PDB file of C-alpha atoms in Angstrom:
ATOM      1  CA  UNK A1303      21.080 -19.832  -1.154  1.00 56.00           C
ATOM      2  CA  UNK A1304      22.727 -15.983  -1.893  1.00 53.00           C
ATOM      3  CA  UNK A1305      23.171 -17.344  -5.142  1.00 55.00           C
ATOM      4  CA  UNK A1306      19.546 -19.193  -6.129  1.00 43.00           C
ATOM      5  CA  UNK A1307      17.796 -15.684  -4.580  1.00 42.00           C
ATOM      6  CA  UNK A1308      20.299 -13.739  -7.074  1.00 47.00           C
ATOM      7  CA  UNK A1309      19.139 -15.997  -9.802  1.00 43.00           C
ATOM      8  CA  UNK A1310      15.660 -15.199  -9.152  1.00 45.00           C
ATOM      9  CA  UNK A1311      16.269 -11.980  -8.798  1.00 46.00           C
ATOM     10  CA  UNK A1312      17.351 -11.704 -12.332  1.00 42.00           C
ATOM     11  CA  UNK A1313      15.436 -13.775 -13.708  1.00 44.00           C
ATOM     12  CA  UNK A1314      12.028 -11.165 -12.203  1.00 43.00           C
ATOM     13  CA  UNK A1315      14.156  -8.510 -13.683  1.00 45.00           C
ATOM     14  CA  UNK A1316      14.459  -9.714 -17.135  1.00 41.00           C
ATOM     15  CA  UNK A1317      10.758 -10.827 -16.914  1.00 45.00           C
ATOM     16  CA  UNK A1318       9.630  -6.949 -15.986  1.00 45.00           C
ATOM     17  CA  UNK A1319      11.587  -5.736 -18.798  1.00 45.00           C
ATOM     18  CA  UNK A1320       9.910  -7.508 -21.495  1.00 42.00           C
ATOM     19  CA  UNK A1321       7.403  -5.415 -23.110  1.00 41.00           C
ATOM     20  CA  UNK A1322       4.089  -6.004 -22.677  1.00 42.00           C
ATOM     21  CA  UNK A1323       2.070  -7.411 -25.478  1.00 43.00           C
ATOM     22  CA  UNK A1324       0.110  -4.669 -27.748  1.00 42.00           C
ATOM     23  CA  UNK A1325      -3.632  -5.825 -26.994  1.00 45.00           C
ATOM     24  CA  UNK A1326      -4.113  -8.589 -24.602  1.00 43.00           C
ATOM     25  CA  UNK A1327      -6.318 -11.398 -25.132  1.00 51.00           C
ATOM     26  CA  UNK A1328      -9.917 -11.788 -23.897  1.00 54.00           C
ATOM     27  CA  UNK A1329      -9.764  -8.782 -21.852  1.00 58.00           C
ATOM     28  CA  UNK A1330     -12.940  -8.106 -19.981  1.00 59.00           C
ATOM     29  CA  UNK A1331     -14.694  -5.279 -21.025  1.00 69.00           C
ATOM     30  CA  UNK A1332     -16.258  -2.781 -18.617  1.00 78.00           C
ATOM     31  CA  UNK A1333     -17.514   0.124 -20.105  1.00 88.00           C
ATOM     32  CA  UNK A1334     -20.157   0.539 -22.671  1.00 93.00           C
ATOM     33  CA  UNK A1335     -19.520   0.466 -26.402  1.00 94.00           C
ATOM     34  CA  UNK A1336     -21.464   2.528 -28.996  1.00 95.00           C
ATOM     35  CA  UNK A1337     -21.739  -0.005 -31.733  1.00 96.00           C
ATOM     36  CA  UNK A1338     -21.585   2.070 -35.840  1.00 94.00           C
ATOM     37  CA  UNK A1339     -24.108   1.050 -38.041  1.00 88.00           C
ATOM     38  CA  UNK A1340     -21.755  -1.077 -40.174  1.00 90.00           C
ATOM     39  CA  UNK A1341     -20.674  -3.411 -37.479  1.00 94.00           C
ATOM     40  CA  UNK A1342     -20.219  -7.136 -38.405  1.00 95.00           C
ATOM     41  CA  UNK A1343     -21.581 -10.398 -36.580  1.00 94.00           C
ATOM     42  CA  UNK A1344     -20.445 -14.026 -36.706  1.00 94.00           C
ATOM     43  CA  UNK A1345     -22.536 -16.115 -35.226  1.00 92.00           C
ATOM     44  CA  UNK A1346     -21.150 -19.208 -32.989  1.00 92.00           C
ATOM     45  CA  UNK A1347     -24.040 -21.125 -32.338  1.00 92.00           C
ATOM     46  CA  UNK A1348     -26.622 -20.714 -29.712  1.00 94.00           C
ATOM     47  CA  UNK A1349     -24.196 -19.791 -26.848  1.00 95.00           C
ATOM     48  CA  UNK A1350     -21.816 -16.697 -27.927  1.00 95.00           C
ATOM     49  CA  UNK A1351     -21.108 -14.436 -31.736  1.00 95.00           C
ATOM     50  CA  UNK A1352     -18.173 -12.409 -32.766  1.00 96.00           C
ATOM     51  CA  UNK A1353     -18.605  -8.676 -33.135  1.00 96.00           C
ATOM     52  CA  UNK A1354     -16.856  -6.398 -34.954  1.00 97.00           C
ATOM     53  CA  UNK A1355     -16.975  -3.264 -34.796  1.00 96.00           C
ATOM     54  CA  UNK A1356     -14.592  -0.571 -36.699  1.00 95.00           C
ATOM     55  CA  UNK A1357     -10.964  -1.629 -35.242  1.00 95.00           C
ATOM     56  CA  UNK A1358     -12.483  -3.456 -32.141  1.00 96.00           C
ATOM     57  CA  UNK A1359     -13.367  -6.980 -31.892  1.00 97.00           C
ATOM     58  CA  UNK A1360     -15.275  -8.733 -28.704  1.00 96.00           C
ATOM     59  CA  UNK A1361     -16.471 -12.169 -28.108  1.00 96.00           C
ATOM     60  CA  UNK A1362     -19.719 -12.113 -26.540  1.00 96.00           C
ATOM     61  CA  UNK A1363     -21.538 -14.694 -24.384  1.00 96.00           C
ATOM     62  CA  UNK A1364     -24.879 -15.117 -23.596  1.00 96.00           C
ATOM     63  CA  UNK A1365     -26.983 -16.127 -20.759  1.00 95.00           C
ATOM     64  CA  UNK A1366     -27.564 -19.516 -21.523  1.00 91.00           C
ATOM     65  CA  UNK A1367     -28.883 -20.539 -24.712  1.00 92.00           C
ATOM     66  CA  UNK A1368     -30.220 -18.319 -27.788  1.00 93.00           C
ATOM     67  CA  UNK A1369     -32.285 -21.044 -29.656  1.00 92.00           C
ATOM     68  CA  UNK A1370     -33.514 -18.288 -32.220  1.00 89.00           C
ATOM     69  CA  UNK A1371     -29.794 -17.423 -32.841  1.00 91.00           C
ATOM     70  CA  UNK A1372     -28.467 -19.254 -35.482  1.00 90.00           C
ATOM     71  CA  UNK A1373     -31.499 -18.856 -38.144  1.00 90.00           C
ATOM     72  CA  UNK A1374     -32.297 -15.493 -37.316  1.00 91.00           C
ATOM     73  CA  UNK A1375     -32.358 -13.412 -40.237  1.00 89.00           C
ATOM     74  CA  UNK A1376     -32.042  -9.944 -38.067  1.00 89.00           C
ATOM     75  CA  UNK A1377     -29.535  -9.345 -35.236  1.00 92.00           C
ATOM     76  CA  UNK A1378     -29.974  -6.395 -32.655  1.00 95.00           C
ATOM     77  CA  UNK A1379     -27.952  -5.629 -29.899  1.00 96.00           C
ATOM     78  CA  UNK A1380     -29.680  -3.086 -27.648  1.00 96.00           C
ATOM     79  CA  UNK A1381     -28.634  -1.613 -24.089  1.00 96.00           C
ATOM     80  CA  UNK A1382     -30.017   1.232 -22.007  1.00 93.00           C
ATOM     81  CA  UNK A1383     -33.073   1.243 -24.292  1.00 93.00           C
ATOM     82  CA  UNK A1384     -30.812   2.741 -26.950  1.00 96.00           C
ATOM     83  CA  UNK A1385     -29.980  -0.062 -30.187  1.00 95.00           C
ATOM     84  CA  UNK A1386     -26.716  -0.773 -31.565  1.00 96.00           C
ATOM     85  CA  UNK A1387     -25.182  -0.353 -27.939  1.00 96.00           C
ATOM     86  CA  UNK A1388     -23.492  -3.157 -25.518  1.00 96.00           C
ATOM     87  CA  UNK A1389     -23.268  -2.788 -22.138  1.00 95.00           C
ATOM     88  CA  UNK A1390     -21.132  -4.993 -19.608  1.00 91.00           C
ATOM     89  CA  UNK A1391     -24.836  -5.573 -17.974  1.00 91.00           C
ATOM     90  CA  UNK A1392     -28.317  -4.824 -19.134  1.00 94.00           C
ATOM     91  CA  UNK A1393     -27.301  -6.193 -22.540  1.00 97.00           C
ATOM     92  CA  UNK A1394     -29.520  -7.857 -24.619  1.00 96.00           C
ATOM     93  CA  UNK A1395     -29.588  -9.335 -28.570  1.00 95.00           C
ATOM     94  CA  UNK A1396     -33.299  -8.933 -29.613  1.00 94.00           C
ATOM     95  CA  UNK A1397     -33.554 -11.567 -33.055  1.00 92.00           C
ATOM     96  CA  UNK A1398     -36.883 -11.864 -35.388  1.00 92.00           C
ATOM     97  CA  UNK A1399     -36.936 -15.286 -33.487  1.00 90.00           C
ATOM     98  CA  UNK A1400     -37.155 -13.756 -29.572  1.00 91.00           C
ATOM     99  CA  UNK A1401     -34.558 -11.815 -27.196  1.00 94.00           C
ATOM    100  CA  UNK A1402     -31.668 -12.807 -25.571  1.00 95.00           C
ATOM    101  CA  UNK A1403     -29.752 -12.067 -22.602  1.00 96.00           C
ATOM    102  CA  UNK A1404     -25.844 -11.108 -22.684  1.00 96.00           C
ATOM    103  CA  UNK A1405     -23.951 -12.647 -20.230  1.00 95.00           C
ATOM    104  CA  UNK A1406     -20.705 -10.986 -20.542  1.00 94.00           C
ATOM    105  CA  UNK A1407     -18.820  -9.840 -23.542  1.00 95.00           C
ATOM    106  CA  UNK A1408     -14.433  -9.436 -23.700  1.00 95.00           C
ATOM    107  CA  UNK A1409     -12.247  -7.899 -26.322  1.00 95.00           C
ATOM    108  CA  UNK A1410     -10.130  -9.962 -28.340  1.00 96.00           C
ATOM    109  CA  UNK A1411      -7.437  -9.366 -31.139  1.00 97.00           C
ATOM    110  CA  UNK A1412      -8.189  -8.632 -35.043  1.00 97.00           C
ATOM    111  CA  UNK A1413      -6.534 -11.974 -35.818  1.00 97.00           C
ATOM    112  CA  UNK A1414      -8.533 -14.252 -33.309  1.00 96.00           C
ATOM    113  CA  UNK A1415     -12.039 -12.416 -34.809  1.00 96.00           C
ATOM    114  CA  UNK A1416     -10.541 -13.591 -38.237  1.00 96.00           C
ATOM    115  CA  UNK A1417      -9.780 -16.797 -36.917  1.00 96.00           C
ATOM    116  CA  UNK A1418     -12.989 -17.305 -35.364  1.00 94.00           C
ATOM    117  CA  UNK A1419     -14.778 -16.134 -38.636  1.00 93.00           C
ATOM    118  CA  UNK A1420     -12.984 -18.144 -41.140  1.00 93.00           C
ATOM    119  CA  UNK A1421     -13.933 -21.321 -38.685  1.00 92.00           C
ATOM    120  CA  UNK A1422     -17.405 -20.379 -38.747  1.00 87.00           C
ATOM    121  CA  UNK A1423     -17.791 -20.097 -41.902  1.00 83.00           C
ATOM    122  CA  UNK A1424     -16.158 -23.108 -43.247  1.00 72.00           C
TER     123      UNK A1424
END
């Protein structure tokens, strides 16, 4: 038994020291983000888009379904009364088609936005 808790023991230790990873995965975002004028949307059907924005990328879901999302031909992301800012509530994407509620919205890595976008695309 000394020698399985000993084991375990080590093996937490070893864990701890690992470093932790750089920027973690479809982290939940709680503050507000001030979005630049050149920001960059990929859309992902009627549910969710991609944003870019400068170095920062974020999945964002919306509440329930954005029929006008896909063919829209102008995207707006508005917050607080103010455009071009996303808030963790209060968000909205207003389209030429109608508005839409955001749900949530969660930071994810460079690579997974180019992931995403390269699927999309396709």
């Amino acid at each position: 038994m000394t020698r399985f808790l000993s084991c375990a023991a080590l093996a937490l230790a070893l864990a701890m020291a690992l470093p932790a990873p750089a920027q973690a995965r479809d982290t939940p975002t709680t503050a507000c983000v001030d979005l630049a004028a050149g920001h960059e949307i990929v859309r992902n059907g009627t549910q969710s888009f991609f944003l870019k924005d400068g170095d920062q990328h974020y999945r964002v879901k919306l509440r329930g379904t954005c029929d006008g999302l896909p063919l829209a031909s102008r995207l707006l992301v508005t917050a607080e009364g103010q455009d071009n800012r996303l808030c963790p509530t209060g968000s909205r994407v207003d389209t030429n088609r109608g508005k839409c509620d955001i749900a949530s919205f969660e930071s994810i890595t460079a690579e997974e936005f180019a992931r995403q976008k390269t699927r999309l695309r396709r």
